[in-house]
Amino acid sequence: MNAINPAGLKRRSFIYRELVKLGANFGELNGGAVPLDFGASREAELASAGRLALADLSVMPHAGFKGRGTVEWLAAQGLAIGPDSNKAYAQSGGELAARLAPMEIFLLDSLAGAGLLMQRLNAAWKWAEAAPRPQQGYPLPRQDSHAWFMLTGEFAPEMFSKMCGVDLRRDRFADGSIAQTSVAKMSAIIIRADRKAKDGRAHAAYHVLADIASAEYLWSCLMDAGKEFGIRPVGLTALRDLER
């Protein structure tokens, strides 16, 4: 991707000005300005991602579906969704289907960021809406309601202990688990979604989803809580490199 000025795009994170101050280099992905790196070498950002790092993925595609018949309809569309709530189910394209409740699914795109699954589901729902159908729930505009951060690194659980009452240690909070809880005194969704490298290593990673209007506050709280562990902001490139 070529570096761009985020102010030149209609879709950008609520905290893009803060990211600019931190030295972010942006690229365009799916019509939005995504921070690719923060000026450090690729090796340095990858090392930070392995220790403790925070990334802003808010402009990456994410969506939701809710209501009676939601899970059954999504399963008929080819999604793999298990029976348990507060569990995130990996999809074949790298997306996550986070089951927040028996009839509510929060979808997160893969780090490829093309949004193909969301586009397909929205098109299928609109087509089905116009025809006689069984109950299938309704879409939720999560792209406009939730900021999306990712915290990675071995010190992430220890850092979370300073601002969240849920025990997120890796031996207590399994990969794919979801906590709907309070982080820095605001409601948030935490999803453990480790990044798995080709050599078999698993790098600890947590999605953090919260009210988009409070994105700047949450980002500052996470960065402040991570200072003692040497937290650094990283871009999409470092997150992708974790899986190589």
mmCIF file of C-alpha atoms in Angstrom:
data_model
loop_
_atom_site.group_PDB
_atom_site.id
_atom_site.type_symbol
_atom_site.label_atom_id
_atom_site.label_comp_id
_atom_site.label_asym_id
_atom_site.label_seq_id
_atom_site.Cartn_x
_atom_site.Cartn_y
_atom_site.Cartn_z
ATOM 1 C CA MET A 1 0.000 0.000 0.000
ATOM 2 C CA ASN A 2 1.141 3.543 -0.693
ATOM 3 C CA ALA A 3 1.301 5.997 2.216
ATOM 4 C CA ILE A 4 -1.656 8.375 2.304
ATOM 5 C CA ASN A 5 -3.007 11.344 4.215
ATOM 6 C CA PRO A 6 -5.901 10.007 6.334
ATOM 7 C CA ALA A 7 -7.673 13.371 6.167
ATOM 8 C CA GLY A 8 -8.118 12.758 2.449
ATOM 9 C CA LEU A 9 -10.420 9.776 2.999
ATOM 10 C CA LYS A 10 -14.003 9.787 4.211
ATOM 11 C CA ARG A 11 -13.433 6.816 6.514
ATOM 12 C CA ARG A 12 -10.873 7.172 9.251
ATOM 13 C CA SER A 13 -10.578 6.324 12.907
ATOM 14 C CA PHE A 14 -11.867 8.665 15.590
ATOM 15 C CA ILE A 15 -8.299 8.744 16.946
ATOM 16 C CA TYR A 16 -6.464 9.308 13.664
ATOM 17 C CA ARG A 17 -5.120 12.683 14.837
ATOM 18 C CA GLU A 18 -3.522 10.991 17.848
ATOM 19 C CA LEU A 19 -2.052 8.334 15.568
ATOM 20 C CA VAL A 20 -0.587 11.037 13.339
ATOM 21 C CA LYS A 21 1.091 12.586 16.394
ATOM 22 C CA LEU A 22 2.594 9.176 17.193
ATOM 23 C CA GLY A 23 4.138 8.997 13.726
ATOM 24 C CA ALA A 24 1.724 6.650 11.987
ATOM 25 C CA ASN A 25 2.072 5.943 8.283
ATOM 26 C CA PHE A 26 -1.313 5.168 6.764
ATOM 27 C CA GLY A 27 -2.473 3.082 3.849
ATOM 28 C CA GLU A 28 -5.892 2.799 2.238
ATOM 29 C CA LEU A 29 -7.766 -0.419 2.887
ATOM 30 C CA ASN A 30 -11.385 -1.025 1.964
ATOM 31 C CA GLY A 31 -11.905 2.711 1.585
ATOM 32 C CA GLY A 32 -10.469 3.624 4.979
ATOM 33 C CA ALA A 33 -7.178 4.957 6.359
ATOM 34 C CA VAL A 34 -5.409 2.181 8.288
ATOM 35 C CA PRO A 35 -2.151 2.751 10.215
ATOM 36 C CA LEU A 36 0.444 0.463 8.633
ATOM 37 C CA ASP A 37 3.411 1.305 10.865
ATOM 38 C CA PHE A 38 4.781 3.990 13.159
ATOM 39 C CA GLY A 39 8.113 4.695 11.510
ATOM 40 C CA ALA A 40 10.142 2.030 13.301
ATOM 41 C CA SER A 41 11.815 -0.783 11.408
ATOM 42 C CA ARG A 42 9.730 -3.813 10.562
ATOM 43 C CA GLU A 43 11.803 -5.902 12.998
ATOM 44 C CA ALA A 44 11.345 -3.362 15.807
ATOM 45 C CA GLU A 45 7.568 -3.230 15.413
ATOM 46 C CA LEU A 46 7.368 -7.006 15.272
ATOM 47 C CA ALA A 47 9.407 -7.227 18.484
ATOM 48 C CA SER A 48 7.036 -4.721 20.130
ATOM 49 C CA ALA A 49 4.043 -6.766 18.990
ATOM 50 C CA GLY A 50 5.553 -9.780 20.716
ATOM 51 C CA ARG A 51 6.143 -7.923 23.988
ATOM 52 C CA LEU A 52 3.257 -5.436 24.325
ATOM 53 C CA ALA A 53 1.722 -3.335 21.571
ATOM 54 C CA LEU A 54 -1.541 -1.634 20.704
ATOM 55 C CA ALA A 55 -3.032 -1.298 17.227
ATOM 56 C CA ASP A 56 -6.061 0.599 15.951
ATOM 57 C CA LEU A 57 -8.196 -1.448 13.553
ATOM 58 C CA SER A 58 -11.314 0.697 13.825
ATOM 59 C CA VAL A 59 -11.737 1.278 10.087
ATOM 60 C CA MET A 60 -11.367 -2.437 9.314
ATOM 61 C CA PRO A 61 -14.693 -4.107 8.425
ATOM 62 C CA HIS A 62 -16.791 -5.251 11.370
ATOM 63 C CA ALA A 63 -20.520 -5.856 11.543
ATOM 64 C CA GLY A 64 -23.250 -7.548 13.527
ATOM 65 C CA PHE A 65 -26.475 -9.500 13.292
ATOM 66 C CA LYS A 66 -29.034 -9.946 16.041
ATOM 67 C CA GLY A 67 -32.498 -11.380 16.703
ATOM 68 C CA ARG A 68 -34.468 -14.586 16.459
ATOM 69 C CA GLY A 69 -33.181 -16.810 13.663
ATOM 70 C CA THR A 70 -29.843 -14.977 13.367
ATOM 71 C CA VAL A 71 -27.539 -17.916 14.078
ATOM 72 C CA GLU A 72 -29.547 -20.304 11.941
ATOM 73 C CA TRP A 73 -29.541 -17.891 9.012
ATOM 74 C CA LEU A 74 -25.802 -17.220 9.304
ATOM 75 C CA ALA A 75 -25.140 -20.958 9.466
ATOM 76 C CA ALA A 76 -27.186 -21.377 6.277
ATOM 77 C CA GLN A 77 -24.888 -18.770 4.707
ATOM 78 C CA GLY A 78 -21.890 -20.980 5.467
ATOM 79 C CA LEU A 79 -20.624 -19.559 8.766
ATOM 80 C CA ALA A 80 -19.266 -21.912 11.405
ATOM 81 C CA ILE A 81 -20.904 -20.932 14.700
ATOM 82 C CA GLY A 82 -20.957 -23.193 17.743
ATOM 83 C CA PRO A 83 -23.616 -23.384 20.470
ATOM 84 C CA ASP A 84 -21.803 -21.460 23.206
ATOM 85 C CA SER A 85 -22.214 -17.753 23.884
ATOM 86 C CA ASN A 86 -19.170 -15.650 24.841
ATOM 87 C CA LYS A 87 -17.151 -17.629 22.343
ATOM 88 C CA ALA A 88 -15.525 -16.447 19.100
ATOM 89 C CA TYR A 89 -15.602 -18.892 16.188
ATOM 90 C CA ALA A 90 -12.915 -18.666 13.503
ATOM 91 C CA GLN A 91 -14.101 -18.687 9.890
ATOM 92 C CA SER A 92 -12.375 -20.155 6.858
ATOM 93 C CA GLY A 93 -11.269 -16.744 5.584
ATOM 94 C CA GLY A 94 -9.732 -15.702 8.896
ATOM 95 C CA GLU A 95 -12.753 -13.736 10.109
ATOM 96 C CA LEU A 96 -14.236 -14.170 13.593
ATOM 97 C CA ALA A 97 -17.890 -14.693 14.454
ATOM 98 C CA ALA A 98 -18.166 -13.646 18.101
ATOM 99 C CA ARG A 99 -21.318 -15.030 19.706
ATOM 100 C CA LEU A 100 -22.180 -12.435 22.358
ATOM 101 C CA ALA A 101 -25.570 -13.962 23.179
ATOM 102 C CA PRO A 102 -27.758 -16.815 21.906
ATOM 103 C CA MET A 103 -29.165 -14.514 19.204
ATOM 104 C CA GLU A 104 -26.357 -11.993 18.660
ATOM 105 C CA ILE A 105 -23.221 -12.261 16.510
ATOM 106 C CA PHE A 106 -20.434 -9.691 16.182
ATOM 107 C CA LEU A 107 -18.330 -10.207 13.037
ATOM 108 C CA LEU A 108 -14.694 -9.129 12.738
ATOM 109 C CA ASP A 109 -12.885 -9.221 9.429
ATOM 110 C CA SER A 110 -9.546 -10.937 8.921
ATOM 111 C CA LEU A 111 -6.396 -8.819 8.805
ATOM 112 C CA ALA A 112 -6.660 -8.928 5.016
ATOM 113 C CA GLY A 113 -9.364 -6.306 5.506
ATOM 114 C CA ALA A 114 -11.222 -6.845 2.234
ATOM 115 C CA GLY A 115 -14.591 -7.178 3.956
ATOM 116 C CA LEU A 116 -15.780 -9.839 1.513
ATOM 117 C CA LEU A 117 -17.732 -11.851 4.094
ATOM 118 C CA MET A 118 -19.601 -8.796 5.390
ATOM 119 C CA GLN A 119 -20.400 -7.675 1.861
ATOM 120 C CA ARG A 120 -21.739 -11.101 0.959
ATOM 121 C CA LEU A 121 -23.864 -11.374 4.097
ATOM 122 C CA ASN A 122 -25.335 -7.886 3.743
ATOM 123 C CA ALA A 123 -26.226 -8.574 0.113
ATOM 124 C CA ALA A 124 -27.790 -11.931 1.036
ATOM 125 C CA TRP A 125 -29.796 -10.373 3.864
ATOM 126 C CA LYS A 126 -31.181 -7.619 1.618
ATOM 127 C CA TRP A 127 -32.159 -10.172 -1.011
ATOM 128 C CA ALA A 128 -33.828 -12.417 1.548
ATOM 129 C CA GLU A 129 -35.641 -9.475 3.137
ATOM 130 C CA ALA A 130 -37.553 -8.936 -0.100
ATOM 131 C CA ALA A 131 -38.738 -12.546 -0.292
ATOM 132 C CA PRO A 132 -40.809 -14.767 2.008
ATOM 133 C CA ARG A 133 -38.406 -16.204 4.558
ATOM 134 C CA PRO A 134 -38.057 -17.663 8.021
ATOM 135 C CA GLN A 135 -36.874 -15.354 10.788
ATOM 136 C CA GLN A 136 -33.290 -14.307 10.162
ATOM 137 C CA GLY A 137 -32.594 -11.476 12.584
ATOM 138 C CA TYR A 138 -31.434 -8.038 11.497
ATOM 139 C CA PRO A 139 -28.080 -6.346 10.802
ATOM 140 C CA LEU A 140 -26.394 -4.023 13.304
ATOM 141 C CA PRO A 141 -24.140 -1.136 12.151
ATOM 142 C CA ARG A 142 -21.134 -2.118 14.257
ATOM 143 C CA GLN A 143 -18.789 -0.243 11.920
ATOM 144 C CA ASP A 144 -20.339 2.986 13.189
ATOM 145 C CA SER A 145 -20.854 1.991 16.819
ATOM 146 C CA HIS A 146 -17.640 0.310 17.983
ATOM 147 C CA ALA A 147 -13.971 1.240 17.979
ATOM 148 C CA TRP A 148 -11.731 -1.779 17.425
ATOM 149 C CA PHE A 149 -8.286 -2.071 19.001
ATOM 150 C CA MET A 150 -5.950 -5.058 19.201
ATOM 151 C CA LEU A 151 -3.553 -5.577 22.097
ATOM 152 C CA THR A 152 -0.759 -8.090 21.541
ATOM 153 C CA GLY A 153 2.194 -9.473 23.435
ATOM 154 C CA GLU A 154 3.215 -11.569 26.407
ATOM 155 C CA PHE A 155 2.495 -8.780 28.912
ATOM 156 C CA ALA A 156 -1.055 -8.113 27.723
ATOM 157 C CA PRO A 157 -2.807 -10.132 30.473
ATOM 158 C CA GLU A 158 -0.708 -8.485 33.180
ATOM 159 C CA MET A 159 -1.488 -5.053 31.789
ATOM 160 C CA PHE A 160 -5.216 -5.809 31.649
ATOM 161 C CA SER A 161 -5.162 -6.706 35.358
ATOM 162 C CA LYS A 162 -4.667 -2.999 36.104
ATOM 163 C CA MET A 163 -7.926 -1.947 34.463
ATOM 164 C CA CYS A 164 -10.214 -4.974 34.129
ATOM 165 C CA GLY A 165 -11.665 -7.318 36.761
ATOM 166 C CA VAL A 166 -11.641 -10.399 34.505
ATOM 167 C CA ASP A 167 -8.666 -12.750 34.788
ATOM 168 C CA LEU A 168 -7.324 -12.735 31.218
ATOM 169 C CA ARG A 169 -4.236 -14.862 31.817
ATOM 170 C CA ARG A 170 -3.716 -17.351 29.044
ATOM 171 C CA ASP A 171 -4.205 -20.382 31.312
ATOM 172 C CA ARG A 172 -7.513 -18.960 32.601
ATOM 173 C CA PHE A 173 -8.958 -17.233 29.536
ATOM 174 C CA ALA A 174 -8.759 -19.600 26.592
ATOM 175 C CA ASP A 175 -8.184 -18.614 22.988
ATOM 176 C CA GLY A 176 -11.549 -17.644 21.505
ATOM 177 C CA SER A 177 -13.042 -16.619 24.863
ATOM 178 C CA ILE A 178 -15.082 -13.436 25.177
ATOM 179 C CA ALA A 179 -15.481 -11.158 28.196
ATOM 180 C CA GLN A 180 -18.205 -8.527 28.144
ATOM 181 C CA THR A 181 -16.938 -6.412 30.967
ATOM 182 C CA SER A 182 -15.650 -3.039 32.155
ATOM 183 C CA VAL A 183 -12.274 -1.733 30.987
ATOM 184 C CA ALA A 184 -11.072 1.571 32.427
ATOM 185 C CA LYS A 185 -14.589 2.099 33.823
ATOM 186 C CA MET A 186 -16.330 1.775 30.458
ATOM 187 C CA SER A 187 -18.191 -1.135 28.880
ATOM 188 C CA ALA A 188 -16.102 -3.171 26.474
ATOM 189 C CA ILE A 189 -15.879 -6.513 24.727
ATOM 190 C CA ILE A 190 -12.583 -8.408 24.965
ATOM 191 C CA ILE A 191 -11.952 -11.329 22.624
ATOM 192 C CA ARG A 192 -8.838 -13.447 22.894
ATOM 193 C CA ALA A 193 -7.687 -14.240 19.356
ATOM 194 C CA ASP A 194 -4.060 -15.362 19.343
ATOM 195 C CA ARG A 195 -2.010 -14.887 16.176
ATOM 196 C CA LYS A 196 -0.591 -18.216 15.072
ATOM 197 C CA ALA A 197 2.727 -18.223 13.214
ATOM 198 C CA LYS A 198 3.629 -20.797 10.579
ATOM 199 C CA ASP A 199 6.253 -22.279 12.907
ATOM 200 C CA GLY A 200 3.512 -23.201 15.372
ATOM 201 C CA ARG A 201 4.060 -20.400 17.872
ATOM 202 C CA ALA A 202 1.003 -18.604 19.239
ATOM 203 C CA HIS A 203 1.315 -14.892 20.023
ATOM 204 C CA ALA A 204 -1.112 -13.598 22.647
ATOM 205 C CA ALA A 205 -3.612 -11.148 21.155
ATOM 206 C CA TYR A 206 -6.842 -9.570 22.351
ATOM 207 C CA HIS A 207 -9.458 -7.627 20.397
ATOM 208 C CA VAL A 208 -10.923 -4.750 22.410
ATOM 209 C CA LEU A 209 -14.255 -3.348 21.195
ATOM 210 C CA ALA A 210 -15.965 -0.355 22.788
ATOM 211 C CA ASP A 211 -18.152 2.692 22.165
ATOM 212 C CA ILE A 212 -16.613 4.534 19.229
ATOM 213 C CA ALA A 213 -17.346 7.930 20.803
ATOM 214 C CA SER A 214 -14.977 7.017 23.667
ATOM 215 C CA ALA A 215 -12.199 5.694 21.430
ATOM 216 C CA GLU A 216 -9.709 8.417 22.312
ATOM 217 C CA TYR A 217 -10.271 7.916 26.041
ATOM 218 C CA LEU A 218 -9.871 4.136 25.825
ATOM 219 C CA TRP A 219 -6.742 4.373 23.662
ATOM 220 C CA SER A 220 -5.119 6.749 26.155
ATOM 221 C CA CYS A 221 -6.035 4.489 29.084
ATOM 222 C CA LEU A 222 -4.578 1.412 27.407
ATOM 223 C CA MET A 223 -1.383 3.222 26.463
ATOM 224 C CA ASP A 224 -1.012 4.609 29.985
ATOM 225 C CA ALA A 225 -1.599 1.221 31.629
ATOM 226 C CA GLY A 226 1.041 -0.344 29.399
ATOM 227 C CA LYS A 227 3.823 2.163 30.057
ATOM 228 C CA GLU A 228 5.568 0.057 32.689
ATOM 229 C CA PHE A 229 5.738 -2.830 30.191
ATOM 230 C CA GLY A 230 7.123 -0.706 27.369
ATOM 231 C CA ILE A 231 3.951 -0.615 25.282
ATOM 232 C CA ARG A 232 4.291 0.706 21.736
ATOM 233 C CA PRO A 233 1.753 1.510 19.018
ATOM 234 C CA VAL A 234 2.082 -0.766 15.991
ATOM 235 C CA GLY A 235 0.435 -0.914 12.601
ATOM 236 C CA LEU A 236 -1.285 -3.537 10.536
ATOM 237 C CA THR A 237 1.997 -4.719 9.003
ATOM 238 C CA ALA A 238 3.367 -5.901 12.367
ATOM 239 C CA LEU A 239 0.138 -7.746 13.186
ATOM 240 C CA ARG A 240 0.263 -9.555 9.874
ATOM 241 C CA ASP A 241 3.945 -10.390 10.422
ATOM 242 C CA LEU A 242 3.056 -12.225 13.642
ATOM 243 C CA GLU A 243 1.536 -14.968 11.477
ATOM 244 C CA ARG A 244 4.643 -15.514 9.328
#
